[in-house]
Amino acid sequence: MFFIKDFHFMKIALKEAFIAFHKNEVPIGAAITYKDSVIAKSHNLTESFSRITAHAEILAINLASKFLKEKYIRECTLYVTIEPCVMCAGALFWSQIGRVVCGASNNKRGFLYSGIKLHPRTKFVSGIMRNQCEDLIRKFFFFKRIYKSTNIRLSSN
Ligand SMILES: [Zn+2]
């Protein structure tokens, strides 16, 4: 079930995804709230950091834990534009996060069909602003294909 505030916070995650888009990173964004305030926001930075673990969700979990000085972020909600992958779902499990709200689903790399489960205390909802979240990803790969086929190099920053 969605709340009105979910749209507001998902827009913040989408803005992060948009920043990633302009850095030539796969455009996935995340935001974590605590008591209805944003305490962490991040976007995918795997190319910039040359680090496969630099997914938006992992970076956001780390920031939220740092902010709260807690390893468990039970009172928090994660907003993420695309369904988390198995690595991020694992990190979310360990974080014992209270709620995960995601935009578009990810049939290829998402955790839902992998059999991996979030922590029993974690509430999960998906599909909020799905079209906008999907659109950004679709555009990203569309442009990637065009650049590739025309041999134009994308600058990395
Ligand atoms: Zn991930």
JSON list of C-alpha atoms and ligand atoms in Angstrom, two decimals:
[
{"chain": "A", "resi": 1, "resn": "MET", "atom": "CA", "xyz": [0.00, 0.00, 0.00]},
{"chain": "A", "resi": 2, "resn": "PHE", "atom": "CA", "xyz": [1.24, 3.46, -0.93]},
{"chain": "A", "resi": 3, "resn": "PHE", "atom": "CA", "xyz": [0.99, 6.70, 0.97]},
{"chain": "A", "resi": 4, "resn": "ILE", "atom": "CA", "xyz": [0.90, 10.20, -0.53]},
{"chain": "A", "resi": 5, "resn": "LYS", "atom": "CA", "xyz": [4.35, 10.89, 0.95]},
{"chain": "A", "resi": 6, "resn": "ASP", "atom": "CA", "xyz": [5.73, 7.95, -1.06]},
{"chain": "A", "resi": 7, "resn": "PHE", "atom": "CA", "xyz": [5.38, 9.95, -4.27]},
{"chain": "A", "resi": 8, "resn": "HIS", "atom": "CA", "xyz": [7.32, 12.82, -2.77]},
{"chain": "A", "resi": 9, "resn": "PHE", "atom": "CA", "xyz": [10.19, 10.58, -1.65]},
{"chain": "A", "resi": 10, "resn": "MET", "atom": "CA", "xyz": [10.23, 8.55, -4.85]},
{"chain": "A", "resi": 11, "resn": "LYS", "atom": "CA", "xyz": [10.69, 11.81, -6.77]},
{"chain": "A", "resi": 12, "resn": "ILE", "atom": "CA", "xyz": [13.84, 12.39, -4.72]},
{"chain": "A", "resi": 13, "resn": "ALA", "atom": "CA", "xyz": [15.09, 8.91, -5.65]},
{"chain": "A", "resi": 14, "resn": "LEU", "atom": "CA", "xyz": [14.22, 9.65, -9.30]},
{"chain": "A", "resi": 15, "resn": "LYS", "atom": "CA", "xyz": [16.20, 12.86, -9.16]},
{"chain": "A", "resi": 16, "resn": "GLU", "atom": "CA", "xyz": [19.18, 10.80, -8.00]},
{"chain": "A", "resi": 17, "resn": "ALA", "atom": "CA", "xyz": [18.64, 8.40, -10.90]},
{"chain": "A", "resi": 18, "resn": "PHE", "atom": "CA", "xyz": [18.65, 11.41, -13.21]},
{"chain": "A", "resi": 19, "resn": "ILE", "atom": "CA", "xyz": [22.02, 12.52, -11.81]},
{"chain": "A", "resi": 20, "resn": "ALA", "atom": "CA", "xyz": [23.36, 9.01, -12.50]},
{"chain": "A", "resi": 21, "resn": "PHE", "atom": "CA", "xyz": [22.01, 9.26, -16.06]},
{"chain": "A", "resi": 22, "resn": "HIS", "atom": "CA", "xyz": [24.09, 12.37, -16.65]},
{"chain": "A", "resi": 23, "resn": "LYS", "atom": "CA", "xyz": [27.19, 10.66, -15.27]},
{"chain": "A", "resi": 24, "resn": "ASN", "atom": "CA", "xyz": [26.75, 7.85, -17.79]},
{"chain": "A", "resi": 25, "resn": "GLU", "atom": "CA", "xyz": [25.85, 5.45, -14.98]},
{"chain": "A", "resi": 26, "resn": "VAL", "atom": "CA", "xyz": [22.91, 3.07, -15.20]},
{"chain": "A", "resi": 27, "resn": "PRO", "atom": "CA", "xyz": [20.23, 5.44, -13.85]},
{"chain": "A", "resi": 28, "resn": "ILE", "atom": "CA", "xyz": [19.10, 3.98, -10.54]},
{"chain": "A", "resi": 29, "resn": "GLY", "atom": "CA", "xyz": [18.50, 6.26, -7.58]},
{"chain": "A", "resi": 30, "resn": "ALA", "atom": "CA", "xyz": [17.70, 5.74, -3.92]},
{"chain": "A", "resi": 31, "resn": "ALA", "atom": "CA", "xyz": [16.65, 7.72, -0.86]},
{"chain": "A", "resi": 32, "resn": "ILE", "atom": "CA", "xyz": [16.25, 6.62, 2.75]},
{"chain": "A", "resi": 33, "resn": "THR", "atom": "CA", "xyz": [13.89, 8.33, 5.15]},
{"chain": "A", "resi": 34, "resn": "TYR", "atom": "CA", "xyz": [13.75, 8.31, 8.92]},
{"chain": "A", "resi": 35, "resn": "LYS", "atom": "CA", "xyz": [10.69, 9.78, 10.61]},
{"chain": "A", "resi": 36, "resn": "ASP", "atom": "CA", "xyz": [9.63, 11.21, 7.25]},
{"chain": "A", "resi": 37, "resn": "SER", "atom": "CA", "xyz": [12.89, 13.07, 6.65]},
{"chain": "A", "resi": 38, "resn": "VAL", "atom": "CA", "xyz": [15.44, 12.12, 4.03]},
{"chain": "A", "resi": 39, "resn": "ILE", "atom": "CA", "xyz": [18.65, 11.05, 5.79]},
{"chain": "A", "resi": 40, "resn": "ALA", "atom": "CA", "xyz": [20.42, 9.51, 2.80]},
{"chain": "A", "resi": 41, "resn": "LYS", "atom": "CA", "xyz": [20.25, 9.75, -0.96]},
{"chain": "A", "resi": 42, "resn": "SER", "atom": "CA", "xyz": [22.46, 8.20, -3.56]},
{"chain": "A", "resi": 43, "resn": "HIS", "atom": "CA", "xyz": [22.68, 6.88, -7.07]},
{"chain": "A", "resi": 44, "resn": "ASN", "atom": "CA", "xyz": [24.46, 4.11, -8.86]},
{"chain": "A", "resi": 45, "resn": "LEU", "atom": "CA", "xyz": [28.21, 4.86, -9.07]},
{"chain": "A", "resi": 46, "resn": "THR", "atom": "CA", "xyz": [29.69, 1.56, -10.25]},
{"chain": "A", "resi": 47, "resn": "GLU", "atom": "CA", "xyz": [31.46, 3.18, -13.24]},
{"chain": "A", "resi": 48, "resn": "SER", "atom": "CA", "xyz": [32.73, 6.26, -11.40]},
{"chain": "A", "resi": 49, "resn": "PHE", "atom": "CA", "xyz": [34.10, 4.18, -8.50]},
{"chain": "A", "resi": 50, "resn": "SER", "atom": "CA", "xyz": [35.02, 1.15, -10.65]},
{"chain": "A", "resi": 51, "resn": "ARG", "atom": "CA", "xyz": [33.28, -0.82, -7.94]},
{"chain": "A", "resi": 52, "resn": "ILE", "atom": "CA", "xyz": [30.56, -3.38, -8.54]},
{"chain": "A", "resi": 53, "resn": "THR", "atom": "CA", "xyz": [29.21, -2.89, -5.02]},
{"chain": "A", "resi": 54, "resn": "ALA", "atom": "CA", "xyz": [28.53, 0.84, -5.56]},
{"chain": "A", "resi": 55, "resn": "HIS", "atom": "CA", "xyz": [24.83, 0.31, -6.17]},
{"chain": "A", "resi": 56, "resn": "ALA", "atom": "CA", "xyz": [22.49, 3.11, -5.08]},
{"chain": "A", "resi": 57, "resn": "GLU", "atom": "CA", "xyz": [20.91, 1.00, -2.31]},
{"chain": "A", "resi": 58, "resn": "ILE", "atom": "CA", "xyz": [24.23, -0.09, -0.74]},
{"chain": "A", "resi": 59, "resn": "LEU", "atom": "CA", "xyz": [25.52, 3.50, -0.74]},
{"chain": "A", "resi": 60, "resn": "ALA", "atom": "CA", "xyz": [22.24, 4.72, 0.80]},
{"chain": "A", "resi": 61, "resn": "ILE", "atom": "CA", "xyz": [22.26, 2.02, 3.52]},
{"chain": "A", "resi": 62, "resn": "ASN", "atom": "CA", "xyz": [25.82, 3.00, 4.44]},
{"chain": "A", "resi": 63, "resn": "LEU", "atom": "CA", "xyz": [24.91, 6.69, 4.61]},
{"chain": "A", "resi": 64, "resn": "ALA", "atom": "CA", "xyz": [21.80, 6.03, 6.70]},
{"chain": "A", "resi": 65, "resn": "SER", "atom": "CA", "xyz": [23.73, 3.84, 9.16]},
{"chain": "A", "resi": 66, "resn": "LYS", "atom": "CA", "xyz": [26.40, 6.48, 9.43]},
{"chain": "A", "resi": 67, "resn": "PHE", "atom": "CA", "xyz": [23.78, 9.17, 10.05]},
{"chain": "A", "resi": 68, "resn": "LEU", "atom": "CA", "xyz": [21.95, 7.17, 12.72]},
{"chain": "A", "resi": 69, "resn": "LYS", "atom": "CA", "xyz": [25.12, 5.55, 14.12]},
{"chain": "A", "resi": 70, "resn": "GLU", "atom": "CA", "xyz": [23.24, 2.26, 14.00]},
{"chain": "A", "resi": 71, "resn": "LYS", "atom": "CA", "xyz": [23.93, -0.88, 12.02]},
{"chain": "A", "resi": 72, "resn": "TYR", "atom": "CA", "xyz": [20.23, -1.72, 11.98]},
{"chain": "A", "resi": 73, "resn": "ILE", "atom": "CA", "xyz": [18.01, 0.86, 10.32]},
{"chain": "A", "resi": 74, "resn": "ARG", "atom": "CA", "xyz": [14.67, -0.61, 11.42]},
{"chain": "A", "resi": 75, "resn": "GLU", "atom": "CA", "xyz": [12.78, 2.69, 11.52]},
{"chain": "A", "resi": 76, "resn": "CYS", "atom": "CA", "xyz": [13.80, 3.62, 8.00]},
{"chain": "A", "resi": 77, "resn": "THR", "atom": "CA", "xyz": [12.20, 3.40, 4.56]},
{"chain": "A", "resi": 78, "resn": "LEU", "atom": "CA", "xyz": [14.19, 2.92, 1.37]},
{"chain": "A", "resi": 79, "resn": "TYR", "atom": "CA", "xyz": [12.89, 4.41, -1.87]},
{"chain": "A", "resi": 80, "resn": "VAL", "atom": "CA", "xyz": [14.54, 2.97, -4.93]},
{"chain": "A", "resi": 81, "resn": "THR", "atom": "CA", "xyz": [13.65, 3.50, -8.58]},
{"chain": "A", "resi": 82, "resn": "ILE", "atom": "CA", "xyz": [14.23, -0.12, -9.66]},
{"chain": "A", "resi": 83, "resn": "GLU", "atom": "CA", "xyz": [13.70, -3.39, -7.81]},
{"chain": "A", "resi": 84, "resn": "PRO", "atom": "CA", "xyz": [16.91, -4.20, -5.89]},
{"chain": "A", "resi": 85, "resn": "CYS", "atom": "CA", "xyz": [19.30, -6.88, -7.12]},
{"chain": "A", "resi": 86, "resn": "VAL", "atom": "CA", "xyz": [20.20, -9.92, -5.00]},
{"chain": "A", "resi": 87, "resn": "MET", "atom": "CA", "xyz": [23.28, -8.21, -3.52]},
{"chain": "A", "resi": 88, "resn": "CYS", "atom": "CA", "xyz": [21.25, -5.19, -2.40]},
{"chain": "A", "resi": 89, "resn": "ALA", "atom": "CA", "xyz": [18.39, -7.39, -1.16]},
{"chain": "A", "resi": 90, "resn": "GLY", "atom": "CA", "xyz": [20.99, -9.21, 0.96]},
{"chain": "A", "resi": 91, "resn": "ALA", "atom": "CA", "xyz": [22.28, -5.92, 2.37]},
{"chain": "A", "resi": 92, "resn": "LEU", "atom": "CA", "xyz": [18.70, -4.80, 3.02]},
{"chain": "A", "resi": 93, "resn": "PHE", "atom": "CA", "xyz": [18.08, -8.06, 4.85]},
{"chain": "A", "resi": 94, "resn": "TRP", "atom": "CA", "xyz": [21.04, -7.48, 7.16]},
{"chain": "A", "resi": 95, "resn": "SER", "atom": "CA", "xyz": [20.02, -3.86, 7.72]},
{"chain": "A", "resi": 96, "resn": "GLN", "atom": "CA", "xyz": [16.58, -5.00, 8.97]},
{"chain": "A", "resi": 97, "resn": "ILE", "atom": "CA", "xyz": [15.12, -1.93, 7.27]},
{"chain": "A", "resi": 98, "resn": "GLY", "atom": "CA", "xyz": [11.47, -1.26, 8.07]},
{"chain": "A", "resi": 99, "resn": "ARG", "atom": "CA", "xyz": [10.10, -0.67, 4.60]},
{"chain": "A", "resi": 100, "resn": "VAL", "atom": "CA", "xyz": [11.23, -0.83, 0.98]},
{"chain": "A", "resi": 101, "resn": "VAL", "atom": "CA", "xyz": [9.33, 1.08, -1.71]},
{"chain": "A", "resi": 102, "resn": "CYS", "atom": "CA", "xyz": [10.39, 0.46, -5.26]},
{"chain": "A", "resi": 103, "resn": "GLY", "atom": "CA", "xyz": [9.40, 1.93, -8.61]},
{"chain": "A", "resi": 104, "resn": "ALA", "atom": "CA", "xyz": [9.81, -0.42, -11.53]},
{"chain": "A", "resi": 105, "resn": "SER", "atom": "CA", "xyz": [10.33, -4.15, -11.25]},
{"chain": "A", "resi": 106, "resn": "ASN", "atom": "CA", "xyz": [13.37, -5.83, -12.73]},
{"chain": "A", "resi": 107, "resn": "ASN", "atom": "CA", "xyz": [12.59, -9.23, -14.20]},
{"chain": "A", "resi": 108, "resn": "LYS", "atom": "CA", "xyz": [16.18, -9.91, -15.22]},
{"chain": "A", "resi": 109, "resn": "ARG", "atom": "CA", "xyz": [18.27, -8.79, -12.25]},
{"chain": "A", "resi": 110, "resn": "GLY", "atom": "CA", "xyz": [15.75, -8.19, -9.48]},
{"chain": "A", "resi": 111, "resn": "PHE", "atom": "CA", "xyz": [15.67, -10.22, -6.25]},
{"chain": "A", "resi": 112, "resn": "LEU", "atom": "CA", "xyz": [11.97, -11.09, -6.31]},
{"chain": "A", "resi": 113, "resn": "TYR", "atom": "CA", "xyz": [12.31, -14.07, -8.62]},
{"chain": "A", "resi": 114, "resn": "SER", "atom": "CA", "xyz": [15.61, -15.25, -7.14]},
{"chain": "A", "resi": 115, "resn": "GLY", "atom": "CA", "xyz": [14.06, -16.72, -4.03]},
{"chain": "A", "resi": 116, "resn": "ILE", "atom": "CA", "xyz": [15.95, -14.26, -1.83]},
{"chain": "A", "resi": 117, "resn": "LYS", "atom": "CA", "xyz": [13.74, -12.74, 0.83]},
{"chain": "A", "resi": 118, "resn": "LEU", "atom": "CA", "xyz": [13.92, -9.47, 2.70]},
{"chain": "A", "resi": 119, "resn": "HIS", "atom": "CA", "xyz": [13.93, -9.52, 6.50]},
{"chain": "A", "resi": 120, "resn": "PRO", "atom": "CA", "xyz": [10.60, -10.71, 7.97]},
{"chain": "A", "resi": 121, "resn": "ARG", "atom": "CA", "xyz": [10.10, -7.29, 9.59]},
{"chain": "A", "resi": 122, "resn": "THR", "atom": "CA", "xyz": [10.53, -5.44, 6.26]},
{"chain": "A", "resi": 123, "resn": "LYS", "atom": "CA", "xyz": [7.41, -4.26, 4.43]},
{"chain": "A", "resi": 124, "resn": "PHE", "atom": "CA", "xyz": [7.78, -4.23, 0.66]},
{"chain": "A", "resi": 125, "resn": "VAL", "atom": "CA", "xyz": [5.77, -2.41, -2.00]},
{"chain": "A", "resi": 126, "resn": "SER", "atom": "CA", "xyz": [6.49, -1.99, -5.67]},
{"chain": "A", "resi": 127, "resn": "GLY", "atom": "CA", "xyz": [5.09, -0.08, -8.62]},
{"chain": "A", "resi": 128, "resn": "ILE", "atom": "CA", "xyz": [5.05, 3.53, -7.44]},
{"chain": "A", "resi": 129, "resn": "MET", "atom": "CA", "xyz": [5.86, 5.90, -10.36]},
{"chain": "A", "resi": 130, "resn": "ARG", "atom": "CA", "xyz": [6.76, 2.78, -12.32]},
{"chain": "A", "resi": 131, "resn": "ASN", "atom": "CA", "xyz": [6.54, 4.47, -15.74]},
{"chain": "A", "resi": 132, "resn": "GLN", "atom": "CA", "xyz": [8.86, 7.33, -14.86]},
{"chain": "A", "resi": 133, "resn": "CYS", "atom": "CA", "xyz": [11.42, 4.96, -13.31]},
{"chain": "A", "resi": 134, "resn": "GLU", "atom": "CA", "xyz": [11.32, 2.60, -16.28]},
{"chain": "A", "resi": 135, "resn": "ASP", "atom": "CA", "xyz": [11.44, 5.41, -18.77]},
{"chain": "A", "resi": 136, "resn": "LEU", "atom": "CA", "xyz": [14.78, 6.69, -17.54]},
{"chain": "A", "resi": 137, "resn": "ILE", "atom": "CA", "xyz": [16.37, 3.23, -17.77]},
{"chain": "A", "resi": 138, "resn": "ARG", "atom": "CA", "xyz": [14.88, 2.65, -21.22]},
{"chain": "A", "resi": 139, "resn": "LYS", "atom": "CA", "xyz": [16.21, 6.00, -22.49]},
{"chain": "A", "resi": 140, "resn": "PHE", "atom": "CA", "xyz": [19.63, 5.28, -21.04]},
{"chain": "A", "resi": 141, "resn": "PHE", "atom": "CA", "xyz": [20.01, 1.99, -22.87]},
{"chain": "A", "resi": 142, "resn": "PHE", "atom": "CA", "xyz": [18.45, 3.46, -26.01]},
{"chain": "A", "resi": 143, "resn": "PHE", "atom": "CA", "xyz": [21.10, 6.19, -26.11]},
{"chain": "A", "resi": 144, "resn": "LYS", "atom": "CA", "xyz": [23.84, 3.70, -25.26]},
{"chain": "A", "resi": 145, "resn": "ARG", "atom": "CA", "xyz": [22.86, 1.61, -28.27]},
{"chain": "A", "resi": 146, "resn": "ILE", "atom": "CA", "xyz": [22.79, 4.66, -30.54]},
{"chain": "A", "resi": 147, "resn": "TYR", "atom": "CA", "xyz": [26.22, 5.83, -29.40]},
{"chain": "A", "resi": 148, "resn": "LYS", "atom": "CA", "xyz": [27.59, 2.32, -29.77]},
{"chain": "A", "resi": 149, "resn": "SER", "atom": "CA", "xyz": [26.23, 1.89, -33.27]},
{"chain": "A", "resi": 150, "resn": "THR", "atom": "CA", "xyz": [27.59, 5.27, -34.38]},
{"chain": "A", "resi": 151, "resn": "ASN", "atom": "CA", "xyz": [30.94, 4.82, -32.63]},
{"chain": "A", "resi": 152, "resn": "ILE", "atom": "CA", "xyz": [30.63, 8.01, -30.64]},
{"chain": "A", "resi": 153, "resn": "ARG", "atom": "CA", "xyz": [32.24, 7.82, -27.22]},
{"chain": "A", "resi": 154, "resn": "LEU", "atom": "CA", "xyz": [30.31, 8.89, -24.18]},
{"chain": "A", "resi": 155, "resn": "SER", "atom": "CA", "xyz": [32.36, 10.94, -21.76]},
{"chain": "A", "resi": 156, "resn": "SER", "atom": "CA", "xyz": [32.35, 9.37, -18.34]},
{"chain": "A", "resi": 157, "resn": "ASN", "atom": "CA", "xyz": [31.63, 12.60, -16.49]},
{"chain": "B", "resi": 1, "resn": "ZN", "atom": "ZN", "xyz": [22.00, -3.80, -6.31]}
]
